[in-house]
PDB file of C-alpha atoms and ligand atoms in Angstrom:
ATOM      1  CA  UNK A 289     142.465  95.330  97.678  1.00 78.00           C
ATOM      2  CA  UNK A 290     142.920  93.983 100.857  1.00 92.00           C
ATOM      3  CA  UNK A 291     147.178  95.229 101.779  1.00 94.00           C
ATOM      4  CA  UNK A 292     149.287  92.586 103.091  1.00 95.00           C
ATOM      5  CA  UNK A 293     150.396  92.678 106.940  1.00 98.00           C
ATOM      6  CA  UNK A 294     153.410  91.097 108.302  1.00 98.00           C
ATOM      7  CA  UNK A 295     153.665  91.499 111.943  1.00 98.00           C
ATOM      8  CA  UNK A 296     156.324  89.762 113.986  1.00 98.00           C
ATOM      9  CA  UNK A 297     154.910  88.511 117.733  1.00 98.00           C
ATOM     10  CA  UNK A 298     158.095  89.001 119.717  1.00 98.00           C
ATOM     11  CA  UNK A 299     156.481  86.775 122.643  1.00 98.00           C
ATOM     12  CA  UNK A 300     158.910  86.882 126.095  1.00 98.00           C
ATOM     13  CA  UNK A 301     162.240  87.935 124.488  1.00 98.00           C
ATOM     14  CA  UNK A 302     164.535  90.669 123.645  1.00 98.00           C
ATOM     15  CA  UNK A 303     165.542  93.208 126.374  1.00 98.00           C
ATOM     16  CA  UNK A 304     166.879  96.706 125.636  1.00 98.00           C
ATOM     17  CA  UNK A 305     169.777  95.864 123.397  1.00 98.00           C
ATOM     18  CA  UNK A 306     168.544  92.829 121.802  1.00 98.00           C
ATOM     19  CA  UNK A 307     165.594  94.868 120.656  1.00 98.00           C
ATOM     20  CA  UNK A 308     167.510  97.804 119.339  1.00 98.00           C
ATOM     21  CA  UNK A 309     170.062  95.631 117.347  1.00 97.00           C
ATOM     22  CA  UNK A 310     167.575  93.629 115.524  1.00 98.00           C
ATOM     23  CA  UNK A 311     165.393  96.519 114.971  1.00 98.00           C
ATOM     24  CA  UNK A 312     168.382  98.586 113.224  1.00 96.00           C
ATOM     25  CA  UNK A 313     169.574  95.805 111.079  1.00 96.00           C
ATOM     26  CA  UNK A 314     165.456  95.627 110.162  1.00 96.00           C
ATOM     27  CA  UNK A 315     165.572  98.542 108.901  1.00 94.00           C
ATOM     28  CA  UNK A 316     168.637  98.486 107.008  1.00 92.00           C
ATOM     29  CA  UNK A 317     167.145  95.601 105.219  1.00 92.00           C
ATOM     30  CA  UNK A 318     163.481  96.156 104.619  1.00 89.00           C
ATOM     31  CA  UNK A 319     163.981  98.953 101.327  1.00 81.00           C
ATOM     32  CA  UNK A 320     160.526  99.931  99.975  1.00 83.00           C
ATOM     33  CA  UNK A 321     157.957  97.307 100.551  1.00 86.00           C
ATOM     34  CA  UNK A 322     154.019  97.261  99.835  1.00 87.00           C
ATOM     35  CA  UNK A 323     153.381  95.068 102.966  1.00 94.00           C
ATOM     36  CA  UNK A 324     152.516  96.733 106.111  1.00 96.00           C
ATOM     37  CA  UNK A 325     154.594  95.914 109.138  1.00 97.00           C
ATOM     38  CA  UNK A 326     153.867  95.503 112.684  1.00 98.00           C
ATOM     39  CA  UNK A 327     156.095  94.691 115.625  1.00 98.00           C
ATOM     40  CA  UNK A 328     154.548  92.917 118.489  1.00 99.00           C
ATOM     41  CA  UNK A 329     157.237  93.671 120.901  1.00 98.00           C
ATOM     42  CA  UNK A 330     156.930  93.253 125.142  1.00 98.00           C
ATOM     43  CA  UNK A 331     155.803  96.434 127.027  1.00 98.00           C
ATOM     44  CA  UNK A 332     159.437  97.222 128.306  1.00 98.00           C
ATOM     45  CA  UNK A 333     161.129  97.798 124.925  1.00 98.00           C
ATOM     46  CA  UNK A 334     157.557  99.473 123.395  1.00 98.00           C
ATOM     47  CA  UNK A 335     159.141 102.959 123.453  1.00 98.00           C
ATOM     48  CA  UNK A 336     162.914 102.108 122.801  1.00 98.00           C
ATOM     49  CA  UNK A 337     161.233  99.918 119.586  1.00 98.00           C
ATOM     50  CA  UNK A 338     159.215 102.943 118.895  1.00 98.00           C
ATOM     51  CA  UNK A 339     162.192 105.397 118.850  1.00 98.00           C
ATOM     52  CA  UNK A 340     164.391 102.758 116.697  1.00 97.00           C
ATOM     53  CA  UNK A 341     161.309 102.443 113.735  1.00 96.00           C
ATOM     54  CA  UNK A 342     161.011 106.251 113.616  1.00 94.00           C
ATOM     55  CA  UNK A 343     160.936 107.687 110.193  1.00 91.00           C
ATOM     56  CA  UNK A 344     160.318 104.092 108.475  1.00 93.00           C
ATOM     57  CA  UNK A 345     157.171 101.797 107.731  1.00 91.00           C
ATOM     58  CA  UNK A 346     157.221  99.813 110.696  1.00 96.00           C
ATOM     59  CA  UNK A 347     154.155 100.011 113.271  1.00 98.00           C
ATOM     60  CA  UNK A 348     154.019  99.500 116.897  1.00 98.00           C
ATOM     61  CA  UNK A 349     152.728  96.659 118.551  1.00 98.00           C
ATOM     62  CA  UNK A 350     151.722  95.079 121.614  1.00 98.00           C
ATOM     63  CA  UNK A 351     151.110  91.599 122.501  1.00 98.00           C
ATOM     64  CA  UNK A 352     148.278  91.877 124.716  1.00 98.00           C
ATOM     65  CA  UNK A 353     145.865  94.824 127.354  1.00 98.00           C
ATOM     66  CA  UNK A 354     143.431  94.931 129.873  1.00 98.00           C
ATOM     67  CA  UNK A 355     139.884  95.606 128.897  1.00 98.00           C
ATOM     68  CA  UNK A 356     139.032  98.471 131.560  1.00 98.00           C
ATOM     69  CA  UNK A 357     140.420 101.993 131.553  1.00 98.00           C
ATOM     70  CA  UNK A 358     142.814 101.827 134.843  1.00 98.00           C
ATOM     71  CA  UNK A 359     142.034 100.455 138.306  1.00 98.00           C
ATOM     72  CA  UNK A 360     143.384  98.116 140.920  1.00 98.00           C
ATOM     73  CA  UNK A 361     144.425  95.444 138.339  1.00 98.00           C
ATOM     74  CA  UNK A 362     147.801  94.529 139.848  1.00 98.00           C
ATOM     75  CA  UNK A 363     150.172  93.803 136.641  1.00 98.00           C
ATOM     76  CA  UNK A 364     148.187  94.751 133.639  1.00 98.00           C
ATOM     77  CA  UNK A 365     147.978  97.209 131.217  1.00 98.00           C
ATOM     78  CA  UNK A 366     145.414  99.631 130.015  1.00 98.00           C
ATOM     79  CA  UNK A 367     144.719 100.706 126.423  1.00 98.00           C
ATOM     80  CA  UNK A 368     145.592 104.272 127.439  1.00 98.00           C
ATOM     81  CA  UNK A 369     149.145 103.438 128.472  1.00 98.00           C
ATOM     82  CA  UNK A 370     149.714 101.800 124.737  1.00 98.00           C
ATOM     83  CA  UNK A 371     148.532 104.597 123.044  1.00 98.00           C
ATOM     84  CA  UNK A 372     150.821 106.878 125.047  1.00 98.00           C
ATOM     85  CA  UNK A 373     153.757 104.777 123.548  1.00 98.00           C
ATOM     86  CA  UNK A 374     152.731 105.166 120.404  1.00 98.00           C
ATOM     87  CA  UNK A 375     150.964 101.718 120.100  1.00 98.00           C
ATOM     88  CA  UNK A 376     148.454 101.040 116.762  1.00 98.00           C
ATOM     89  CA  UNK A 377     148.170  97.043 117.491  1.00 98.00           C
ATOM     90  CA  UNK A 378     147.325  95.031 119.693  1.00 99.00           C
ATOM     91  CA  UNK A 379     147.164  91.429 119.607  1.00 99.00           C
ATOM     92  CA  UNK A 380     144.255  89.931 121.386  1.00 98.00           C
ATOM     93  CA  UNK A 381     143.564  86.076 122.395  1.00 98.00           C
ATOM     94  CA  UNK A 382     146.923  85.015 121.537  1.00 98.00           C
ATOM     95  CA  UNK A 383     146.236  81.131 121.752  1.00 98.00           C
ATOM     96  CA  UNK A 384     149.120  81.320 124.425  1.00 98.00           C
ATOM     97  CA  UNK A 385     147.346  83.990 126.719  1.00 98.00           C
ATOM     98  CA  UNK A 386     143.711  81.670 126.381  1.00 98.00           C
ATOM     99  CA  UNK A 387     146.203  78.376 127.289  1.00 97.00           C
ATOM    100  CA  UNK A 388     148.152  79.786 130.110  1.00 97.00           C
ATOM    101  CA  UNK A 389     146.466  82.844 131.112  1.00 97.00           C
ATOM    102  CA  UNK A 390     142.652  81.662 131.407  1.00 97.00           C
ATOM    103  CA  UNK A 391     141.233  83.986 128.472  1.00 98.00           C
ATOM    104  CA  UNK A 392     138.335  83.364 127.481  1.00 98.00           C
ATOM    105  CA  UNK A 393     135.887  84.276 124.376  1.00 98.00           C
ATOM    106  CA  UNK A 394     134.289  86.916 126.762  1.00 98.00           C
ATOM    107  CA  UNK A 395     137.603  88.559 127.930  1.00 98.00           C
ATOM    108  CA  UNK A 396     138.611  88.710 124.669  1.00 98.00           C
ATOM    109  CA  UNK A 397     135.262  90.423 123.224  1.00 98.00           C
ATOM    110  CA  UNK A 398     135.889  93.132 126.091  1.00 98.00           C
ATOM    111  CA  UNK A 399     139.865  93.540 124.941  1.00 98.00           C
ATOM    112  CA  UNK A 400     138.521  93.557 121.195  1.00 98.00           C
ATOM    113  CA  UNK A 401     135.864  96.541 122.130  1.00 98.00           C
ATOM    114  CA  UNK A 402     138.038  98.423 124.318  1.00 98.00           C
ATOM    115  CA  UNK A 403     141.101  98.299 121.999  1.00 98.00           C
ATOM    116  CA  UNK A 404     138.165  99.304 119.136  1.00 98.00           C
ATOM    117  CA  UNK A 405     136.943 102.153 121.405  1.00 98.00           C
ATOM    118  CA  UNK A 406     140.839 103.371 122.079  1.00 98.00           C
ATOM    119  CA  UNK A 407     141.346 103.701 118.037  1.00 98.00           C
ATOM    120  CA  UNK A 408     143.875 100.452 118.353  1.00 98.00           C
ATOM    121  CA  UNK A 409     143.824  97.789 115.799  1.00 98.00           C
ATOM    122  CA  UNK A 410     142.763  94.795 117.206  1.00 98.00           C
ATOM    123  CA  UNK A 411     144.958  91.406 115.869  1.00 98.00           C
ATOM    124  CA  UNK A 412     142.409  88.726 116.942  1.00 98.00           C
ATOM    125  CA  UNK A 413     143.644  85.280 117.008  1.00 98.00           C
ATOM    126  CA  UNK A 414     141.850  82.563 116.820  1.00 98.00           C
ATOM    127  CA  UNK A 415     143.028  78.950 115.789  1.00 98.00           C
ATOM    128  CA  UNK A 416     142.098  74.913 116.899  1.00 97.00           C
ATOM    129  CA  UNK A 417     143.974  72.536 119.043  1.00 96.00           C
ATOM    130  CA  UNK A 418     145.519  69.263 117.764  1.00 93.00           C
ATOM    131  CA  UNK A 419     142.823  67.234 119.181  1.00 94.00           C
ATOM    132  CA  UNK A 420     140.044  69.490 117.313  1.00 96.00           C
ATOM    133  CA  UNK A 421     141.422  69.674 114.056  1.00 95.00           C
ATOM    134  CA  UNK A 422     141.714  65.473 114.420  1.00 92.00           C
ATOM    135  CA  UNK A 423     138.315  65.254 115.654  1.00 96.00           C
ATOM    136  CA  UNK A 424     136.851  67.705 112.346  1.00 97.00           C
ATOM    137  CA  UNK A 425     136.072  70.718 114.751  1.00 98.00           C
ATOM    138  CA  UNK A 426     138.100  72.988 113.300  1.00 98.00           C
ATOM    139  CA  UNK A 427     135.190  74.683 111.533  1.00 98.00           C
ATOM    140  CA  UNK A 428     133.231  75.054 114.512  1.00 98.00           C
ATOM    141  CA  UNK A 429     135.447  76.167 116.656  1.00 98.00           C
ATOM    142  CA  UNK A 430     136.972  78.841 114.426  1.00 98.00           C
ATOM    143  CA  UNK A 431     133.441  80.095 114.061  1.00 98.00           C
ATOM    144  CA  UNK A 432     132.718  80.239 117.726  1.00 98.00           C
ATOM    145  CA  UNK A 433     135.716  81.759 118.634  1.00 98.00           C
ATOM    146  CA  UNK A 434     135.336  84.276 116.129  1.00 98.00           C
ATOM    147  CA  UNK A 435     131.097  85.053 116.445  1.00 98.00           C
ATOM    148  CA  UNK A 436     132.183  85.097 120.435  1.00 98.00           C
ATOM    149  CA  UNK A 437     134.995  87.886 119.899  1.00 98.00           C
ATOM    150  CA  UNK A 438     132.743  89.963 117.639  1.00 98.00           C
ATOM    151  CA  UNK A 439     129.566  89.929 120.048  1.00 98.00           C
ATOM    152  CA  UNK A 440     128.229  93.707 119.530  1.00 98.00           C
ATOM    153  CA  UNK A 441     130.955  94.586 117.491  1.00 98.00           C
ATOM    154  CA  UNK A 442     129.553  97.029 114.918  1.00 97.00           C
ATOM    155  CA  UNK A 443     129.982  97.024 111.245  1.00 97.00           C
ATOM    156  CA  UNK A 444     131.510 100.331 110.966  1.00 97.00           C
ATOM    157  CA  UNK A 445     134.132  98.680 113.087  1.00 98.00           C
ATOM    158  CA  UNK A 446     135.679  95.896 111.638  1.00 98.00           C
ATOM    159  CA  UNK A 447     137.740  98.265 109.242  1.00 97.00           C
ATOM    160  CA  UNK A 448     139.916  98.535 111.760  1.00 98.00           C
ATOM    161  CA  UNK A 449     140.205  94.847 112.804  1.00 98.00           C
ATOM    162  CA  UNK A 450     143.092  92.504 111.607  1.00 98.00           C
ATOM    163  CA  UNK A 451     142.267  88.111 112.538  1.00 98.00           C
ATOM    164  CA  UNK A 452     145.049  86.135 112.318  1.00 98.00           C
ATOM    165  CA  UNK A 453     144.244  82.265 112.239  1.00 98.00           C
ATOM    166  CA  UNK A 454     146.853  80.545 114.247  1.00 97.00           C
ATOM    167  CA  UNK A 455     145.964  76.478 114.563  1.00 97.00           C
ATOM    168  CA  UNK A 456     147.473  75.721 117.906  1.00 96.00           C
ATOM    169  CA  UNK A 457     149.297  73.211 116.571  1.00 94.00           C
ATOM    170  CA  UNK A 458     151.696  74.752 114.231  1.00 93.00           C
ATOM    171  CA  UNK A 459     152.635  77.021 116.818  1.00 91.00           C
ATOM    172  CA  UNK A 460     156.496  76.872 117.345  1.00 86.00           C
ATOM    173  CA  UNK A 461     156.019  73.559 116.411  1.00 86.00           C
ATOM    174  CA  UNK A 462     157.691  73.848 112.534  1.00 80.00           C
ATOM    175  CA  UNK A 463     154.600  72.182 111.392  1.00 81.00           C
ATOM    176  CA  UNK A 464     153.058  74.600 109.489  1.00 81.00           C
ATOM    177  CA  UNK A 465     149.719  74.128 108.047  1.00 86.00           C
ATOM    178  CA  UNK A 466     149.897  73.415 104.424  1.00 93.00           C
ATOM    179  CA  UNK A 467     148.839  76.409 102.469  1.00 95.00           C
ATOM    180  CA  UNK A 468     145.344  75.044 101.117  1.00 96.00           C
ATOM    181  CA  UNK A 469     144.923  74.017 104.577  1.00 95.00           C
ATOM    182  CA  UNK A 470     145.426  77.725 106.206  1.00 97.00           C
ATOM    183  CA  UNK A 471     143.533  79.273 103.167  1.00 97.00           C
ATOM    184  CA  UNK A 472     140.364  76.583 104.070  1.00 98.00           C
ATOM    185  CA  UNK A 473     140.259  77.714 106.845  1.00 98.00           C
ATOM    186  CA  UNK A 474     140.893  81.681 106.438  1.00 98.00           C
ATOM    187  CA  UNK A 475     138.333  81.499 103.253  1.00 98.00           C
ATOM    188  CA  UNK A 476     135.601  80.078 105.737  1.00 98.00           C
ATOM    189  CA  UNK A 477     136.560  83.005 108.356  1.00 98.00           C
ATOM    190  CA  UNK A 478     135.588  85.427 105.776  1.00 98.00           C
ATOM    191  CA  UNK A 479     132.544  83.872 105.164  1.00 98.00           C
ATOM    192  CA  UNK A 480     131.403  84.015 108.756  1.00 98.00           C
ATOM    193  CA  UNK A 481     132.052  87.403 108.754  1.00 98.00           C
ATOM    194  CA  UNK A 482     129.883  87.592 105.484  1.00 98.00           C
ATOM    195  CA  UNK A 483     127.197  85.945 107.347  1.00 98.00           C
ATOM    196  CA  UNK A 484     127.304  88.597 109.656  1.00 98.00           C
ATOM    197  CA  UNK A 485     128.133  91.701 108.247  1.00 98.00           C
ATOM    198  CA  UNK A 486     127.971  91.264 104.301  1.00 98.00           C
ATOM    199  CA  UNK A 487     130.259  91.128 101.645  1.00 97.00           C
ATOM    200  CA  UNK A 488     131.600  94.266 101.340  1.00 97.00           C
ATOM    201  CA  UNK A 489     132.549  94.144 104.605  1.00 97.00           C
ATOM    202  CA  UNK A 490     134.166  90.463 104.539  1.00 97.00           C
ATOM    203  CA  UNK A 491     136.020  91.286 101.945  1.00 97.00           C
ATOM    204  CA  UNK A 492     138.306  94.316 103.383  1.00 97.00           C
ATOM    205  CA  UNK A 493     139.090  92.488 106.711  1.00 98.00           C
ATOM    206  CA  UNK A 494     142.698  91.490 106.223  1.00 98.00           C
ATOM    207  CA  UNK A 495     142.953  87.754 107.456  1.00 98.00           C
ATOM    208  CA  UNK A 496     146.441  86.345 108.400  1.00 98.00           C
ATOM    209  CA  UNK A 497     148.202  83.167 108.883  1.00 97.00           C
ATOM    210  CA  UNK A 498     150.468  82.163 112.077  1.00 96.00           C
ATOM    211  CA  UNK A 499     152.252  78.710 112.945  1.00 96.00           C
ATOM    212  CA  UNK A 500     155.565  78.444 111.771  1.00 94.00           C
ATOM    213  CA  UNK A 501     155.880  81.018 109.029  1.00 96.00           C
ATOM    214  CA  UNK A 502     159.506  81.176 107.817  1.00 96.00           C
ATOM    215  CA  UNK A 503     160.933  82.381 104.620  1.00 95.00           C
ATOM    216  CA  UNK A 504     161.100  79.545 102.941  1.00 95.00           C
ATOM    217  CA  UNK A 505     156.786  78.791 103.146  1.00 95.00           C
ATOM    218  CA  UNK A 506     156.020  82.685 102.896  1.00 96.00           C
ATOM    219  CA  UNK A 507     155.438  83.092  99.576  1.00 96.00           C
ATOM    220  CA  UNK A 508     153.622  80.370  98.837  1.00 96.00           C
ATOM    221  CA  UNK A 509     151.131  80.819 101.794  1.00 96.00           C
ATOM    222  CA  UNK A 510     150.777  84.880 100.794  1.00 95.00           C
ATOM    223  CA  UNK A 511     150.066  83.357  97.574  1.00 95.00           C
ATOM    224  CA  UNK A 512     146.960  82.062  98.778  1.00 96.00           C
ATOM    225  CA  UNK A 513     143.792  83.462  97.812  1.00 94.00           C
ATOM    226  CA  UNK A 514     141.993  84.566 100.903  1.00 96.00           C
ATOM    227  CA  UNK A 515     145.697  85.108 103.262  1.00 97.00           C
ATOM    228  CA  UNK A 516     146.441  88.728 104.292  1.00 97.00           C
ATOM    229  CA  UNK A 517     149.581  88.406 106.020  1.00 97.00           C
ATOM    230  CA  UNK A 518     151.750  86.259 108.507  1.00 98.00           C
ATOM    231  CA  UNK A 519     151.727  86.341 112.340  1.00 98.00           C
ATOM    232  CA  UNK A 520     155.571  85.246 113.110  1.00 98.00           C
ATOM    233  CA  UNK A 521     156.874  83.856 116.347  1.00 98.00           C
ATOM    234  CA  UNK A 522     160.120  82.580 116.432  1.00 97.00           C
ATOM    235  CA  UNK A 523     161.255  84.057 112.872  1.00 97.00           C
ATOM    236  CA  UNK A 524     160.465  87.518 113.838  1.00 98.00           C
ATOM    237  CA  UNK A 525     163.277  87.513 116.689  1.00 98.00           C
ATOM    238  CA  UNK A 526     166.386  87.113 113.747  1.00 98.00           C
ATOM    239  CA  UNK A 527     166.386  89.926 111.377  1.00 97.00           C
ATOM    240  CA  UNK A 528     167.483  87.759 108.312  1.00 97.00           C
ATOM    241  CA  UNK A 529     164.618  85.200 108.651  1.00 97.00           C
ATOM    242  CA  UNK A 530     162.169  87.948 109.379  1.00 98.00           C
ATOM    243  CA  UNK A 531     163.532  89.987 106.148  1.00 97.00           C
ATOM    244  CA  UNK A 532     163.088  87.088 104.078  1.00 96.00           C
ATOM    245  CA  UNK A 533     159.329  86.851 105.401  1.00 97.00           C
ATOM    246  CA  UNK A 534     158.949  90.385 104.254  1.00 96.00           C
ATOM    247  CA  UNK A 535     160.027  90.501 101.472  1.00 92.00           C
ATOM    248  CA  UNK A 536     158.626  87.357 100.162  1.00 89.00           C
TER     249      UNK A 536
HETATM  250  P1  LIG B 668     155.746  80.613 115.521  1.00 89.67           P
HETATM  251  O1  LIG B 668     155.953  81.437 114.276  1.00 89.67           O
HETATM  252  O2  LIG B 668     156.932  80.568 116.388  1.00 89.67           O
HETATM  253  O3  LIG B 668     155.175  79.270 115.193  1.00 89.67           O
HETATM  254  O4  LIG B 668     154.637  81.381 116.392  1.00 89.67           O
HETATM  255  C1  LIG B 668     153.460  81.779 115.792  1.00 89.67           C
HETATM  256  C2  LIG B 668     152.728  82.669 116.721  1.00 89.67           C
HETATM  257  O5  LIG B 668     152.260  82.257 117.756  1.00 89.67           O
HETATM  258  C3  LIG B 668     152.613  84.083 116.361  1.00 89.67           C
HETATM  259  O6  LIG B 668     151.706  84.746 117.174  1.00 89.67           O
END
């Protein structure tokens, strides 16, 4: 029984206050629920979001790392230093970072081994572009991206990975993918992974969904067979559209 994770991907926003008010009225909200929750916050609020979820179910985050231990890397951010602030996630290969930020599927295999090595939870993101979905290379692509970020990752490993499929195009877009759409797509993830590392394996690696998750679509895309959880942008940044996701 693969558990349900909901993490919210804060992207550029929220200083200080902003973070602390949505987080308290978060947690005034949430009650008990199964689903695991993450939040993906910047690296400036990572320890004031840390002190503000202590004592509840809510998990650290960050939304990106560097893929060696320290050095002259003007600007980035080191495994390490996440831990220290209490990090478990870490999202890797955020479509956004591969767009505007030049990662590639080898920087993102390092960031996915290091983050492994470190004890953090890897969210790997992987997702198609418009003009490959229209073109029927969704498949492919998906499968590349996700072979690429897994190169000598090791079975005993991928307990302790979370992939979130995230088609480029329903990114802050409000087009979401339909739900048998997403669930294609996330069903033929987990058979790649079968391919390489087996079924028993395939089947524990929680899978999420990202593009335009609101409260109104959650349910029926958690309802979906082979979906594990949402990735949310925009709703994760209001505390009553974010609830709603949770508690779908
Ligand atoms: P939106 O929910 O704003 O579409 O963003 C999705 C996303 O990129 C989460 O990582």
């Amino acid at each position: 029984m693969r558990i349900p994770i909901i993490a919210g991907n804060w992207k550029m926003n929220k200083t200080t206050a902003e973070a602390i008010e949505l987080v308290n009225v978060l947690k005034e909200g949430m009650g008990d629920t199964d689903v695991k929750v993450v939040i993906c916050c910047p690296y400036t609020v990572l320890a004031t979001v840390k002190k503000a979820v202590e004592g509840t179910n809510i998990k650290l985050g960050a939304q990106n790392m560097h893929w060696e231990d320290s050095g002259a890397y003007t600007g980035e951010i080191s495994a390490d230093m996440l831990k220290e602030q209490g990090v478990e996630y870490v999202i890797i290969g955020h479509s956004e970072r591969r767009q505007y930020f030049n990662e590639t599927d080898e920087t993102v295999n390092k960031k996915v081994k290091k983050a492994l090595e470190k004890a953090l939870i890897p969210i790997l993101c992987v997702g198609e572009s418009l003009e490959e979905r229209e073109t029927d290379k969704t498949f492919d692509v998906v499968k590349e991206q996700v072979l690429k970020a897994l190169e000598d990752v090791e079975a005993s490993d991928m307990k302790n990975i979370v992939i979130a499929y995230e088609p480029i195009w329903a990114i802050g877009t409000g087009k979401t993918a339909t739900p048998e759409q997403a669930n294609e797509v996330i069903a033929y993830i987990r058979n790649v992974l079968k391919e390489k590392y087996g079924e028993e394996i395939s089947e524990i690696v929680p899978i999420q969904y990202g593009g335009s998750v609101k409260a109104n679509n959650a349910t029926e895309i958690m309802n979906q067979s082979d979906i594990d959880g949402a990735l949310v942008g925009g709703d994760s940044l209001k505390a009553e559209s974010f609830l709603g996701i949770i508690n779908f």
